[in-house]
PDB file of C-alpha atoms in Angstrom:
ATOM      1  CA  MET A   1      -0.074   0.014  -0.124  1.00 89.00           C
ATOM      2  CA  MET A   2       1.483   3.495  -0.839  1.00 96.00           C
ATOM      3  CA  ARG A   3       2.273   5.365   1.728  1.00 98.00           C
ATOM      4  CA  VAL A   4       1.887   9.365   1.013  1.00 98.00           C
ATOM      5  CA  GLY A   5       2.989  12.410   2.972  1.00 98.00           C
ATOM      6  CA  LEU A   6       0.896  15.561   1.944  1.00 98.00           C
ATOM      7  CA  PHE A   7       2.404  18.862   2.630  1.00 97.00           C
ATOM      8  CA  GLY A   8       0.175  21.623   2.161  1.00 94.00           C
ATOM      9  CA  GLY A   9       0.917  25.340   2.112  1.00 92.00           C
ATOM     10  CA  THR A  10       0.938  28.663   0.439  1.00 92.00           C
ATOM     11  CA  PHE A  11       4.638  28.045  -0.947  1.00 95.00           C
ATOM     12  CA  ASP A  12       5.260  31.553  -1.682  1.00 96.00           C
ATOM     13  CA  PRO A  13       8.192  30.969  -2.616  1.00 97.00           C
ATOM     14  CA  PRO A  14       8.927  27.327  -1.694  1.00 97.00           C
ATOM     15  CA  HIS A  15      12.612  27.239   0.111  1.00 97.00           C
ATOM     16  CA  LEU A  16      14.969  24.667   1.056  1.00 96.00           C
ATOM     17  CA  GLY A  17      13.539  24.581   4.675  1.00 94.00           C
ATOM     18  CA  HIS A  18      10.765  22.965   2.827  1.00 95.00           C
ATOM     19  CA  MET A  19      12.586  20.588   0.747  1.00 97.00           C
ATOM     20  CA  MET A  20      14.795  19.516   3.819  1.00 95.00           C
ATOM     21  CA  LEU A  21      11.570  18.965   6.216  1.00 95.00           C
ATOM     22  CA  ALA A  22       9.567  16.987   3.384  1.00 97.00           C
ATOM     23  CA  GLU A  23      12.554  14.997   2.608  1.00 97.00           C
ATOM     24  CA  HIS A  24      13.194  14.327   6.340  1.00 96.00           C
ATOM     25  CA  THR A  25       9.645  13.133   6.862  1.00 97.00           C
ATOM     26  CA  ARG A  26       9.671  11.047   4.163  1.00 98.00           C
ATOM     27  CA  VAL A  27      12.696   9.031   5.520  1.00 97.00           C
ATOM     28  CA  GLU A  28      11.727   9.319   9.174  1.00 96.00           C
ATOM     29  CA  CYS A  29       8.140   7.839   8.512  1.00 97.00           C
ATOM     30  CA  GLU A  30       8.842   5.634   5.518  1.00 97.00           C
ATOM     31  CA  LEU A  31       6.939   7.203   3.427  1.00 98.00           C
ATOM     32  CA  ASP A  32       6.803   6.011  -0.643  1.00 98.00           C
ATOM     33  CA  GLN A  33       5.991   9.927  -1.781  1.00 98.00           C
ATOM     34  CA  VAL A  34       5.350  13.416  -0.290  1.00 98.00           C
ATOM     35  CA  TRP A  35       2.902  15.253  -2.113  1.00 98.00           C
ATOM     36  CA  PHE A  36       3.098  19.144  -2.207  1.00 98.00           C
ATOM     37  CA  ILE A  37      -0.126  21.026  -2.284  1.00 97.00           C
ATOM     38  CA  PRO A  38      -0.167  24.740  -2.835  1.00 95.00           C
ATOM     39  CA  ALA A  39      -3.287  26.061  -0.959  1.00 91.00           C
ATOM     40  CA  SER A  40      -5.782  28.077  -4.158  1.00 86.00           C
ATOM     41  CA  THR A  41      -6.933  30.430  -1.214  1.00 77.00           C
ATOM     42  CA  PRO A  42      -5.891  29.528   2.270  1.00 67.00           C
ATOM     43  CA  PRO A  43      -8.409  29.984   4.838  1.00 64.00           C
ATOM     44  CA  HIS A  44      -5.982  31.613   7.143  1.00 63.00           C
ATOM     45  CA  LYS A  45      -3.790  33.719   4.852  1.00 59.00           C
ATOM     46  CA  LYS A  46      -5.224  36.617   3.672  1.00 63.00           C
ATOM     47  CA  ARG A  47      -2.092  38.489   2.140  1.00 68.00           C
ATOM     48  CA  PRO A  48      -3.207  40.972  -0.944  1.00 71.00           C
ATOM     49  CA  ASP A  49       0.055  40.760  -2.408  1.00 80.00           C
ATOM     50  CA  MET A  50      -0.301  36.633  -2.406  1.00 88.00           C
ATOM     51  CA  SER A  51       1.434  35.297  -5.860  1.00 92.00           C
ATOM     52  CA  SER A  52      -1.330  33.657  -7.977  1.00 91.00           C
ATOM     53  CA  ILE A  53      -1.941  29.722  -7.611  1.00 93.00           C
ATOM     54  CA  GLU A  54      -0.463  29.143 -11.083  1.00 95.00           C
ATOM     55  CA  GLU A  55       2.810  31.177 -10.011  1.00 95.00           C
ATOM     56  CA  ARG A  56       3.097  29.161  -6.840  1.00 96.00           C
ATOM     57  CA  LEU A  57       2.430  25.557  -8.535  1.00 96.00           C
ATOM     58  CA  GLU A  58       5.074  26.351 -11.187  1.00 97.00           C
ATOM     59  CA  LEU A  59       7.671  27.543  -8.373  1.00 97.00           C
ATOM     60  CA  VAL A  60       6.869  24.315  -6.646  1.00 98.00           C
ATOM     61  CA  THR A  61       7.234  22.233  -9.709  1.00 97.00           C
ATOM     62  CA  VAL A  62      10.815  23.552 -10.185  1.00 97.00           C
ATOM     63  CA  ALA A  63      11.596  23.335  -6.569  1.00 97.00           C
ATOM     64  CA  THR A  64      10.566  19.373  -6.478  1.00 98.00           C
ATOM     65  CA  ARG A  65      11.651  17.957  -9.968  1.00 95.00           C
ATOM     66  CA  SER A  66      14.933  16.745  -9.075  1.00 96.00           C
ATOM     67  CA  ASN A  67      13.402  14.484  -6.075  1.00 98.00           C
ATOM     68  CA  PRO A  68      11.774  11.219  -7.637  1.00 98.00           C
ATOM     69  CA  HIS A  69       9.505  10.909  -4.306  1.00 98.00           C
ATOM     70  CA  PHE A  70       8.252  14.634  -4.393  1.00 98.00           C
ATOM     71  CA  TYR A  71       4.759  14.957  -6.607  1.00 98.00           C
ATOM     72  CA  VAL A  72       2.982  18.369  -6.601  1.00 98.00           C
ATOM     73  CA  SER A  73      -0.729  17.944  -6.643  1.00 97.00           C
ATOM     74  CA  THR A  74      -2.983  20.527  -8.063  1.00 96.00           C
ATOM     75  CA  ILE A  75      -6.163  19.447  -6.504  1.00 96.00           C
ATOM     76  CA  GLU A  76      -6.822  22.553  -4.573  1.00 94.00           C
ATOM     77  CA  ARG A  77      -6.253  24.800  -7.640  1.00 94.00           C
ATOM     78  CA  ASP A  78      -8.794  22.326  -9.627  1.00 94.00           C
ATOM     79  CA  ARG A  79     -11.296  22.384  -6.864  1.00 91.00           C
ATOM     80  CA  GLY A  80     -11.239  26.204  -6.700  1.00 84.00           C
ATOM     81  CA  GLY A  81     -12.385  28.300  -3.538  1.00 82.00           C
ATOM     82  CA  ARG A  82     -10.991  28.575   0.043  1.00 84.00           C
ATOM     83  CA  SER A  83      -8.972  25.480   0.565  1.00 80.00           C
ATOM     84  CA  TYR A  84      -9.980  23.218   3.403  1.00 90.00           C
ATOM     85  CA  THR A  85      -7.807  20.357   4.320  1.00 94.00           C
ATOM     86  CA  ILE A  86     -10.880  18.008   5.347  1.00 96.00           C
ATOM     87  CA  ASP A  87     -12.202  18.804   1.891  1.00 95.00           C
ATOM     88  CA  THR A  88      -8.724  17.866   0.286  1.00 96.00           C
ATOM     89  CA  VAL A  89      -8.345  14.813   2.314  1.00 97.00           C
ATOM     90  CA  LYS A  90     -11.943  13.398   1.523  1.00 97.00           C
ATOM     91  CA  GLN A  91     -11.042  14.007  -2.194  1.00 96.00           C
ATOM     92  CA  LEU A  92      -7.824  12.096  -2.063  1.00 97.00           C
ATOM     93  CA  LYS A  93      -9.490   9.419   0.027  1.00 96.00           C
ATOM     94  CA  GLU A  94     -12.170   8.756  -2.734  1.00 96.00           C
ATOM     95  CA  GLN A  95      -9.816   9.083  -5.691  1.00 96.00           C
ATOM     96  CA  TYR A  96      -6.967   6.847  -4.063  1.00 97.00           C
ATOM     97  CA  PRO A  97      -8.928   4.393  -1.813  1.00 95.00           C
ATOM     98  CA  ASP A  98      -5.683   2.015  -1.392  1.00 95.00           C
ATOM     99  CA  TYR A  99      -3.326   4.672  -0.057  1.00 97.00           C
ATOM    100  CA  THR A 100      -2.514   5.574   3.153  1.00 96.00           C
ATOM    101  CA  PHE A 101      -2.122   9.428   3.805  1.00 97.00           C
ATOM    102  CA  PHE A 102      -0.227  11.376   6.596  1.00 97.00           C
ATOM    103  CA  PHE A 103      -0.871  15.168   6.695  1.00 97.00           C
ATOM    104  CA  ILE A 104       2.731  16.890   7.577  1.00 96.00           C
ATOM    105  CA  ILE A 105       2.163  19.989   9.841  1.00 92.00           C
ATOM    106  CA  GLY A 106       4.704  21.909  11.953  1.00 86.00           C
ATOM    107  CA  GLY A 107       4.865  21.130  15.855  1.00 76.00           C
ATOM    108  CA  ASP A 108       3.989  24.692  16.345  1.00 75.00           C
ATOM    109  CA  MET A 109       0.518  23.989  14.395  1.00 83.00           C
ATOM    110  CA  VAL A 110      -0.675  21.121  16.294  1.00 82.00           C
ATOM    111  CA  GLU A 111      -2.107  23.629  19.062  1.00 82.00           C
ATOM    112  CA  SER A 112      -4.336  25.209  16.542  1.00 86.00           C
ATOM    113  CA  LEU A 113      -5.778  21.646  15.265  1.00 89.00           C
ATOM    114  CA  PRO A 114      -9.167  21.852  17.457  1.00 89.00           C
ATOM    115  CA  SER A 115      -9.801  25.120  15.362  1.00 91.00           C
ATOM    116  CA  TRP A 116      -9.177  23.539  11.822  1.00 93.00           C
ATOM    117  CA  ALA A 117     -12.574  22.889  10.080  1.00 93.00           C
ATOM    118  CA  GLY A 118     -13.985  19.346  10.211  1.00 95.00           C
ATOM    119  CA  ILE A 119     -11.380  18.300  12.588  1.00 94.00           C
ATOM    120  CA  GLU A 120     -13.190  15.892  14.556  1.00 93.00           C
ATOM    121  CA  ASP A 121     -13.761  13.975  10.971  1.00 95.00           C
ATOM    122  CA  LEU A 122     -10.235  14.626   9.611  1.00 95.00           C
ATOM    123  CA  ILE A 123      -8.489  12.868  12.473  1.00 93.00           C
ATOM    124  CA  ASN A 124     -10.540   9.664  11.597  1.00 93.00           C
ATOM    125  CA  LEU A 125      -9.368   9.913   7.877  1.00 94.00           C
ATOM    126  CA  ILE A 126      -5.723  10.572   8.458  1.00 94.00           C
ATOM    127  CA  THR A 127      -2.622  10.492  10.607  1.00 94.00           C
ATOM    128  CA  PHE A 128      -1.047  13.746  11.438  1.00 95.00           C
ATOM    129  CA  ILE A 129       3.002  14.079  11.362  1.00 95.00           C
ATOM    130  CA  GLY A 130       3.889  16.648  13.691  1.00 91.00           C
ATOM    131  CA  VAL A 131       7.378  18.158  12.898  1.00 90.00           C
ATOM    132  CA  ASN A 132       8.816  19.107  16.339  1.00 82.00           C
ATOM    133  CA  ARG A 133      11.958  21.581  16.439  1.00 71.00           C
ATOM    134  CA  PRO A 134      14.506  21.438  19.430  1.00 66.00           C
ATOM    135  CA  GLY A 135      13.009  22.591  22.629  1.00 64.00           C
ATOM    136  CA  TYR A 136       9.514  22.149  21.600  1.00 65.00           C
ATOM    137  CA  SER A 137       7.610  19.823  23.698  1.00 65.00           C
ATOM    138  CA  PRO A 138       4.564  17.699  21.883  1.00 66.00           C
ATOM    139  CA  SER A 139       1.305  18.835  22.688  1.00 67.00           C
ATOM    140  CA  PRO A 140      -1.017  16.234  24.023  1.00 72.00           C
ATOM    141  CA  VAL A 141      -3.800  17.426  21.657  1.00 76.00           C
ATOM    142  CA  TYR A 142      -5.179  14.608  19.510  1.00 83.00           C
ATOM    143  CA  LYS A 143      -2.255  12.658  20.534  1.00 82.00           C
ATOM    144  CA  ASP A 144      -3.624   9.247  19.323  1.00 84.00           C
ATOM    145  CA  HIS A 145      -3.773  10.860  16.065  1.00 86.00           C
ATOM    146  CA  LEU A 146      -0.193  12.287  15.792  1.00 90.00           C
ATOM    147  CA  HIS A 147       3.012  10.918  14.914  1.00 91.00           C
ATOM    148  CA  HIS A 148       5.869  13.169  16.292  1.00 89.00           C
ATOM    149  CA  ILE A 149       9.216  13.505  14.649  1.00 92.00           C
ATOM    150  CA  HIS A 150      12.140  15.689  15.206  1.00 90.00           C
ATOM    151  CA  PHE A 151      13.615  18.221  12.954  1.00 88.00           C
ATOM    152  CA  PRO A 152      16.421  20.298  13.008  1.00 86.00           C
ATOM    153  CA  GLN A 153      16.125  24.200  13.452  1.00 80.00           C
ATOM    154  CA  ILE A 154      15.898  25.697  10.078  1.00 83.00           C
ATOM    155  CA  ASP A 155      15.130  29.488  10.437  1.00 85.00           C
ATOM    156  CA  LEU A 156      14.095  29.909   6.874  1.00 91.00           C
ATOM    157  CA  SER A 157      10.667  31.909   5.873  1.00 92.00           C
ATOM    158  CA  SER A 158       9.011  32.626   2.643  1.00 94.00           C
ATOM    159  CA  THR A 159       8.135  36.003   4.132  1.00 93.00           C
ATOM    160  CA  ASP A 160      11.822  36.806   4.728  1.00 96.00           C
ATOM    161  CA  ILE A 161      12.770  35.586   1.225  1.00 96.00           C
ATOM    162  CA  ARG A 162      10.081  37.849  -0.239  1.00 95.00           C
ATOM    163  CA  GLN A 163      11.619  40.771   1.712  1.00 95.00           C
ATOM    164  CA  ARG A 164      14.961  39.956   0.517  1.00 95.00           C
ATOM    165  CA  VAL A 165      14.067  40.089  -3.144  1.00 95.00           C
ATOM    166  CA  ARG A 166      12.146  43.530  -2.578  1.00 93.00           C
ATOM    167  CA  GLU A 167      15.182  44.779  -0.922  1.00 94.00           C
ATOM    168  CA  GLY A 168      17.718  43.286  -3.944  1.00 93.00           C
ATOM    169  CA  LYS A 169      19.427  41.140  -1.196  1.00 94.00           C
ATOM    170  CA  SER A 170      20.534  37.689  -2.586  1.00 95.00           C
ATOM    171  CA  ILE A 171      18.346  34.918  -1.875  1.00 96.00           C
ATOM    172  CA  ARG A 172      21.117  32.315  -2.967  1.00 95.00           C
ATOM    173  CA  TYR A 173      21.173  29.271  -0.768  1.00 95.00           C
ATOM    174  CA  PHE A 174      17.632  30.062   0.329  1.00 97.00           C
ATOM    175  CA  VAL A 175      16.117  28.330  -2.427  1.00 97.00           C
ATOM    176  CA  GLN A 176      16.977  26.248  -5.372  1.00 95.00           C
ATOM    177  CA  GLU A 177      18.820  28.188  -8.209  1.00 96.00           C
ATOM    178  CA  GLU A 178      15.861  27.352 -10.720  1.00 95.00           C
ATOM    179  CA  VAL A 179      13.705  28.964  -8.264  1.00 97.00           C
ATOM    180  CA  ALA A 180      15.804  31.954  -7.874  1.00 96.00           C
ATOM    181  CA  VAL A 181      15.866  32.356 -11.678  1.00 95.00           C
ATOM    182  CA  MET A 182      12.058  32.001 -12.147  1.00 94.00           C
ATOM    183  CA  ILE A 183      11.770  34.746  -9.211  1.00 95.00           C
ATOM    184  CA  ARG A 184      14.338  37.066 -10.755  1.00 93.00           C
ATOM    185  CA  GLU A 185      12.828  36.923 -14.198  1.00 93.00           C
ATOM    186  CA  SER A 186       9.167  37.280 -13.558  1.00 91.00           C
ATOM    187  CA  LYS A 187      10.253  40.224 -10.950  1.00 91.00           C
ATOM    188  CA  LEU A 188       7.757  38.033  -8.801  1.00 92.00           C
ATOM    189  CA  TYR A 189       8.109  40.105  -5.507  1.00 93.00           C
ATOM    190  CA  GLY A 190       8.938  43.242  -6.941  1.00 83.00           C
ATOM    191  CA  GLU A 191      11.914  44.972  -8.179  1.00 64.00           C
ATOM    192  CA  GLY A 192      14.887  43.626  -6.396  1.00 62.00           C
ATOM    193  CA  ASP A 193      16.218  40.372  -8.245  1.00 56.00           C
ATOM    194  CA  GLY A 194      17.977  39.064  -5.205  1.00 57.00           C
ATOM    195  CA  THR A 195      20.914  38.079  -6.943  1.00 55.00           C
ATOM    196  CA  LYS A 196      23.556  40.667  -5.283  1.00 50.00           C
TER     197      LYS A 196
END
């Protein structure tokens, strides 16, 4: 049976921290694949300058294509509207009834699980993988539906990368070179090119 980790997010842009976390989780949890799922319209982020779903899908595709265990899903783009995990998981379970799905979240997000739409149904459909950072204590919330793993602290954020690009600062080694080229050529985050 195929074991698949689902990794959702805005990925605006995807950075090396995302790739490292996905690969670490794949190995630690013996997953066959990790599916990156860029959110079409995330319910918790309302940034007016968010890149389009098409731009973010292209960035994630470029970022993941060198890893044969990574796959980019367009399920939330195709469905449209606000992206709720419960809807995505139900649809995937219908489409792939023989697959076992896991949902990868940061350890800090575990505390917010009770507020997720449809969480009582969701915890019976999927196992969450909570990725904990040093100094983090696992939460007892939904502990029977959570598998905790540890991951080194990688202090990278898409917000900081966008700011660096706007300021014309280098983003080399923050993102893959192909992602940096795409950001630079499309002027995705403003006039700065992030190559200095």
